[in-house]
Amino acid sequence: MRSPVSSRNGKNRLNTGFNPATVSRNELPRFPVTQPVFKIDLANALRGKPSMNTFPSPLDRREFLAATSLGILAARSATNPISAQDKPSAQSTTATGQTTPKSSDRVRIGVMGLGRGMAHVQSALATPGVELAWICDVDEKRLNSALKAIAAKHDQASAKAVLPQTTDDFRRILDDRTVDALVIAAPNFWQAPATILACAAGKHVYVEKPGSHDPQEAIWMVAAARKHKRLVQMGNQRRSWPAIQEAISKLHEGVIGRLTYARCWYNNLRKPVGPQSPAAIPAGLNFELWQGPVPRRDYVENLVHYQWHWFWDYGNGELGNNGIHALDLARWGLSGKQGERDHLQAVSYLGGHYHLGKTQESPDTGGCLFDYGTHGILWEGSSSHARRPDKLPFVEFYGEQGSLSIEGSGYRAFDMDGAEIAKNTGTGGDLIHFENFIEAIRGNQPLQAEIEEGQKSTMLCHLGNISWRLGQTLHSQSLKGNAEPSSISQSWNTTPEINNLWTRPHYAPGFAPQM
């Protein structure tokens, strides 16, 4: 499955180029690589943000599937009178303060992945004007359990609501032209391919973190949102929490002076992965669809439904699993009102298998440093020691006049002597971020975590993992022209081996580009 180029863990990777692909029901849309993958300049190509109420009607999916190449699809629109994005916006209020939306402002959604996705199911059921039309999971037990929970929720509310349709293949949801949006809570390796395909089918997308499996997929999914003019929200829920927004505003206003540094922590008490022993596929699990784009392996124990996080073909380690939330806040807070203050200059991730052994591929303990020249970020992860006496905040910002801690759904700010100078707490959880996505579709709000902004933060995770796997500090080259100082808009002056970890070397047959 792997090809020559050594990496830190002794595994090998092969780099291949990609061309526009013929798309069929069993294939995923791709975007061509037009330059060496370690020289990325999205800033100019993707400068425009989608504005509210400017979306064309979605392209007919069957017309799309008949096209011979994504690269030559002409920009066009098709009439779809029942799509929410084509309806006039309404003044509405939900749990975050809007009035009940008009029936004409109904938004029909499907949810893909019913582990983490059950939180989104609950949000959909709690949001006025949202119809949960489909639920999808490759595990029949999860699908049945979710349907039972939804039915119970309807009974408790004495609602005469229709239960959602069920499927193990999310592409059936995309075939339903009455569906406005897809919520993707599937594993990391499915998130970008499903997002790309959903955008091409005319659906808006809410995709969970980290959103992409590798840097190239991050670039492709942003390009897909732009190409098909779809709203894509990333699951960085804290971007919608009022007190966190207030904290970031105060940082940008100078509450602790010029910002110099941010520290992020994630601690847990995870147990060893366990042996990866060959086993029979459990009844009711569509393992073929679970693997999707990933090159095929035989089923083993201790992989589905969670331990895949710690294997590079499937997941992104703890840095991409939980580090993304804190790093997104750190980058947001340090960026300033006008966006990025400086470009990322160096990335170095040191750590190892200090607790859990080498059954898993990603490190269980370590620290990743991001150097921007004028400021820096440190993320420290301890997956197998909770470090409970430390009582660390989620993110700590340091400035020339004090510090600010993000704790839960609130914050506290201190002067240089440690005296508290500001604090607040507020609404947290998933619902407020989900509602922002729905209101953006209706044209009433901008997205709080638009996919390009989200993938700039995810790129920090990808670069950190590449640093650890290569055993190298990554150094960037100076920005040229009008490129913005963003971590996905620059070149990396390191060995060519970075190419071999920049993109998946092979996709599974039936899901891969036709070369």
PDB file of N, CA and C in Angstrom, residues 110-118 120-121 134-138 168-171 173 182-187 190-191 193-195 206 208 289:
ATOM      1  N   GLY A 110     -29.693  16.352   5.570  1.00  0.00           N
ATOM      2  CA  GLY A 110     -29.333  14.975   5.840  1.00  0.00           C
ATOM      3  C   GLY A 110     -28.102  14.964   6.725  1.00  0.00           C
ATOM      4  N   VAL A 111     -27.986  13.975   7.581  1.00  0.00           N
ATOM      5  CA  VAL A 111     -26.835  13.849   8.474  1.00  0.00           C
ATOM      6  C   VAL A 111     -26.100  12.561   8.140  1.00  0.00           C
ATOM      7  N   MET A 112     -24.804  12.669   7.885  1.00  0.00           N
ATOM      8  CA  MET A 112     -23.935  11.536   7.544  1.00  0.00           C
ATOM      9  C   MET A 112     -23.026  11.224   8.723  1.00  0.00           C
ATOM     10  N   GLY A 113     -23.182  10.043   9.329  1.00  0.00           N
ATOM     11  CA  GLY A 113     -22.361   9.642  10.467  1.00  0.00           C
ATOM     12  C   GLY A 113     -23.108   9.870  11.763  1.00  0.00           C
ATOM     13  N   LEU A 114     -23.483   8.786  12.443  1.00  0.00           N
ATOM     14  CA  LEU A 114     -24.389   8.905  13.588  1.00  0.00           C
ATOM     15  C   LEU A 114     -23.740   8.552  14.917  1.00  0.00           C
ATOM     16  N   GLY A 115     -22.419   8.779  14.989  1.00  0.00           N
ATOM     17  CA  GLY A 115     -21.743   8.795  16.268  1.00  0.00           C
ATOM     18  C   GLY A 115     -21.748  10.235  16.747  1.00  0.00           C
ATOM     19  N   ARG A 116     -20.745  10.979  16.347  1.00  0.00           N
ATOM     20  CA  ARG A 116     -20.715  12.427  16.597  1.00  0.00           C
ATOM     21  C   ARG A 116     -21.940  13.115  15.958  1.00  0.00           C
ATOM     22  N   GLY A 117     -22.438  12.543  14.872  1.00  0.00           N
ATOM     23  CA  GLY A 117     -23.556  13.153  14.169  1.00  0.00           C
ATOM     24  C   GLY A 117     -24.847  13.214  14.958  1.00  0.00           C
ATOM     25  N   MET A 118     -24.974  12.432  16.034  1.00  0.00           N
ATOM     26  CA  MET A 118     -26.201  12.499  16.830  1.00  0.00           C
ATOM     27  C   MET A 118     -26.375  13.862  17.485  1.00  0.00           C
ATOM     28  N   HIS A 120     -25.744  16.600  15.991  1.00  0.00           N
ATOM     29  CA  HIS A 120     -26.334  17.404  14.926  1.00  0.00           C
ATOM     30  C   HIS A 120     -27.782  17.015  14.672  1.00  0.00           C
ATOM     31  N   VAL A 121     -28.092  15.740  14.860  1.00  0.00           N
ATOM     32  CA  VAL A 121     -29.483  15.313  14.788  1.00  0.00           C
ATOM     33  C   VAL A 121     -30.299  16.051  15.850  1.00  0.00           C
ATOM     34  N   TRP A 134     -33.034  12.984   6.093  1.00  0.00           N
ATOM     35  CA  TRP A 134     -32.274  11.751   5.954  1.00  0.00           C
ATOM     36  C   TRP A 134     -31.307  11.589   7.122  1.00  0.00           C
ATOM     37  N   ILE A 135     -31.047  10.356   7.505  1.00  0.00           N
ATOM     38  CA  ILE A 135     -29.908  10.027   8.364  1.00  0.00           C
ATOM     39  C   ILE A 135     -29.153   8.885   7.699  1.00  0.00           C
ATOM     40  N   CYS A 136     -27.832   8.897   7.867  1.00  0.00           N
ATOM     41  CA  CYS A 136     -26.987   7.944   7.158  1.00  0.00           C
ATOM     42  C   CYS A 136     -25.899   7.413   8.074  1.00  0.00           C
ATOM     43  N   ASP A 137     -25.693   6.115   8.053  1.00  0.00           N
ATOM     44  CA  ASP A 137     -24.550   5.497   8.720  1.00  0.00           C
ATOM     45  C   ASP A 137     -24.291   4.143   8.085  1.00  0.00           C
ATOM     46  N   VAL A 138     -23.026   3.768   8.047  1.00  0.00           N
ATOM     47  CA  VAL A 138     -22.663   2.475   7.457  1.00  0.00           C
ATOM     48  C   VAL A 138     -22.880   1.329   8.431  1.00  0.00           C
ATOM     49  N   ASP A 168     -27.324   3.692   4.150  1.00  0.00           N
ATOM     50  CA  ASP A 168     -25.922   3.516   4.525  1.00  0.00           C
ATOM     51  C   ASP A 168     -24.996   4.208   3.525  1.00  0.00           C
ATOM     52  N   ASP A 169     -25.553   4.805   2.466  1.00  0.00           N
ATOM     53  CA  ASP A 169     -24.774   5.453   1.412  1.00  0.00           C
ATOM     54  C   ASP A 169     -25.232   6.905   1.271  1.00  0.00           C
ATOM     55  N   PHE A 170     -24.401   7.846   1.699  1.00  0.00           N
ATOM     56  CA  PHE A 170     -24.793   9.259   1.702  1.00  0.00           C
ATOM     57  C   PHE A 170     -25.091   9.794   0.310  1.00  0.00           C
ATOM     58  N   ARG A 171     -24.642   9.106  -0.724  1.00  0.00           N
ATOM     59  CA  ARG A 171     -24.895   9.590  -2.081  1.00  0.00           C
ATOM     60  C   ARG A 171     -26.380   9.535  -2.430  1.00  0.00           C
ATOM     61  N   ILE A 173     -28.599  10.638  -0.403  1.00  0.00           N
ATOM     62  CA  ILE A 173     -29.050  11.956   0.066  1.00  0.00           C
ATOM     63  C   ILE A 173     -28.777  13.008  -1.007  1.00  0.00           C
ATOM     64  N   LEU A 182     -26.075  19.000   3.589  1.00  0.00           N
ATOM     65  CA  LEU A 182     -25.561  17.760   4.159  1.00  0.00           C
ATOM     66  C   LEU A 182     -24.686  18.099   5.356  1.00  0.00           C
ATOM     67  N   VAL A 183     -24.948  17.436   6.488  1.00  0.00           N
ATOM     68  CA  VAL A 183     -24.097  17.552   7.670  1.00  0.00           C
ATOM     69  C   VAL A 183     -23.203  16.322   7.706  1.00  0.00           C
ATOM     70  N   ILE A 184     -21.892  16.537   7.718  1.00  0.00           N
ATOM     71  CA  ILE A 184     -20.930  15.431   7.621  1.00  0.00           C
ATOM     72  C   ILE A 184     -20.222  15.254   8.956  1.00  0.00           C
ATOM     73  N   ALA A 185     -20.516  14.137   9.621  1.00  0.00           N
ATOM     74  CA  ALA A 185     -19.841  13.792  10.869  1.00  0.00           C
ATOM     75  C   ALA A 185     -19.184  12.426  10.727  1.00  0.00           C
ATOM     76  N   ALA A 186     -18.806  12.089   9.507  1.00  0.00           N
ATOM     77  CA  ALA A 186     -18.103  10.843   9.214  1.00  0.00           C
ATOM     78  C   ALA A 186     -16.631  11.008   9.573  1.00  0.00           C
ATOM     79  N   PRO A 187     -15.852   9.914   9.583  1.00  0.00           N
ATOM     80  CA  PRO A 187     -14.424  10.012   9.915  1.00  0.00           C
ATOM     81  C   PRO A 187     -13.666  10.969   9.008  1.00  0.00           C
ATOM     82  N   TRP A 190     -13.243  10.722   5.194  1.00  0.00           N
ATOM     83  CA  TRP A 190     -14.428  10.905   4.364  1.00  0.00           C
ATOM     84  C   TRP A 190     -14.825  12.381   4.247  1.00  0.00           C
ATOM     85  N   GLN A 191     -14.319  13.244   5.118  1.00  0.00           N
ATOM     86  CA  GLN A 191     -14.887  14.590   5.235  1.00  0.00           C
ATOM     87  C   GLN A 191     -14.696  15.438   3.985  1.00  0.00           C
ATOM     88  N   PRO A 193     -13.739  14.386   0.758  1.00  0.00           N
ATOM     89  CA  PRO A 193     -14.418  13.811  -0.409  1.00  0.00           C
ATOM     90  C   PRO A 193     -15.929  13.993  -0.376  1.00  0.00           C
ATOM     91  N   ALA A 194     -16.546  13.802   0.796  1.00  0.00           N
ATOM     92  CA  ALA A 194     -18.003  13.975   0.893  1.00  0.00           C
ATOM     93  C   ALA A 194     -18.390  15.436   0.697  1.00  0.00           C
ATOM     94  N   THR A 195     -17.595  16.362   1.228  1.00  0.00           N
ATOM     95  CA  THR A 195     -17.857  17.793   1.048  1.00  0.00           C
ATOM     96  C   THR A 195     -17.794  18.174  -0.421  1.00  0.00           C
ATOM     97  N   TYR A 206     -22.266  21.346   6.269  1.00  0.00           N
ATOM     98  CA  TYR A 206     -21.678  21.520   7.589  1.00  0.00           C
ATOM     99  C   TYR A 206     -20.777  20.304   7.773  1.00  0.00           C
ATOM    100  N   GLU A 208     -17.682  18.394  10.006  1.00  0.00           N
ATOM    101  CA  GLU A 208     -16.997  18.378  11.291  1.00  0.00           C
ATOM    102  C   GLU A 208     -15.494  18.586  11.122  1.00  0.00           C
ATOM    103  N   LEU A 289     -18.092   0.632   2.434  1.00  0.00           N
ATOM    104  CA  LEU A 289     -18.433   2.055   2.438  1.00  0.00           C
ATOM    105  C   LEU A 289     -17.760   2.789   3.588  1.00  0.00           C
TER     106      LEU A 289
END
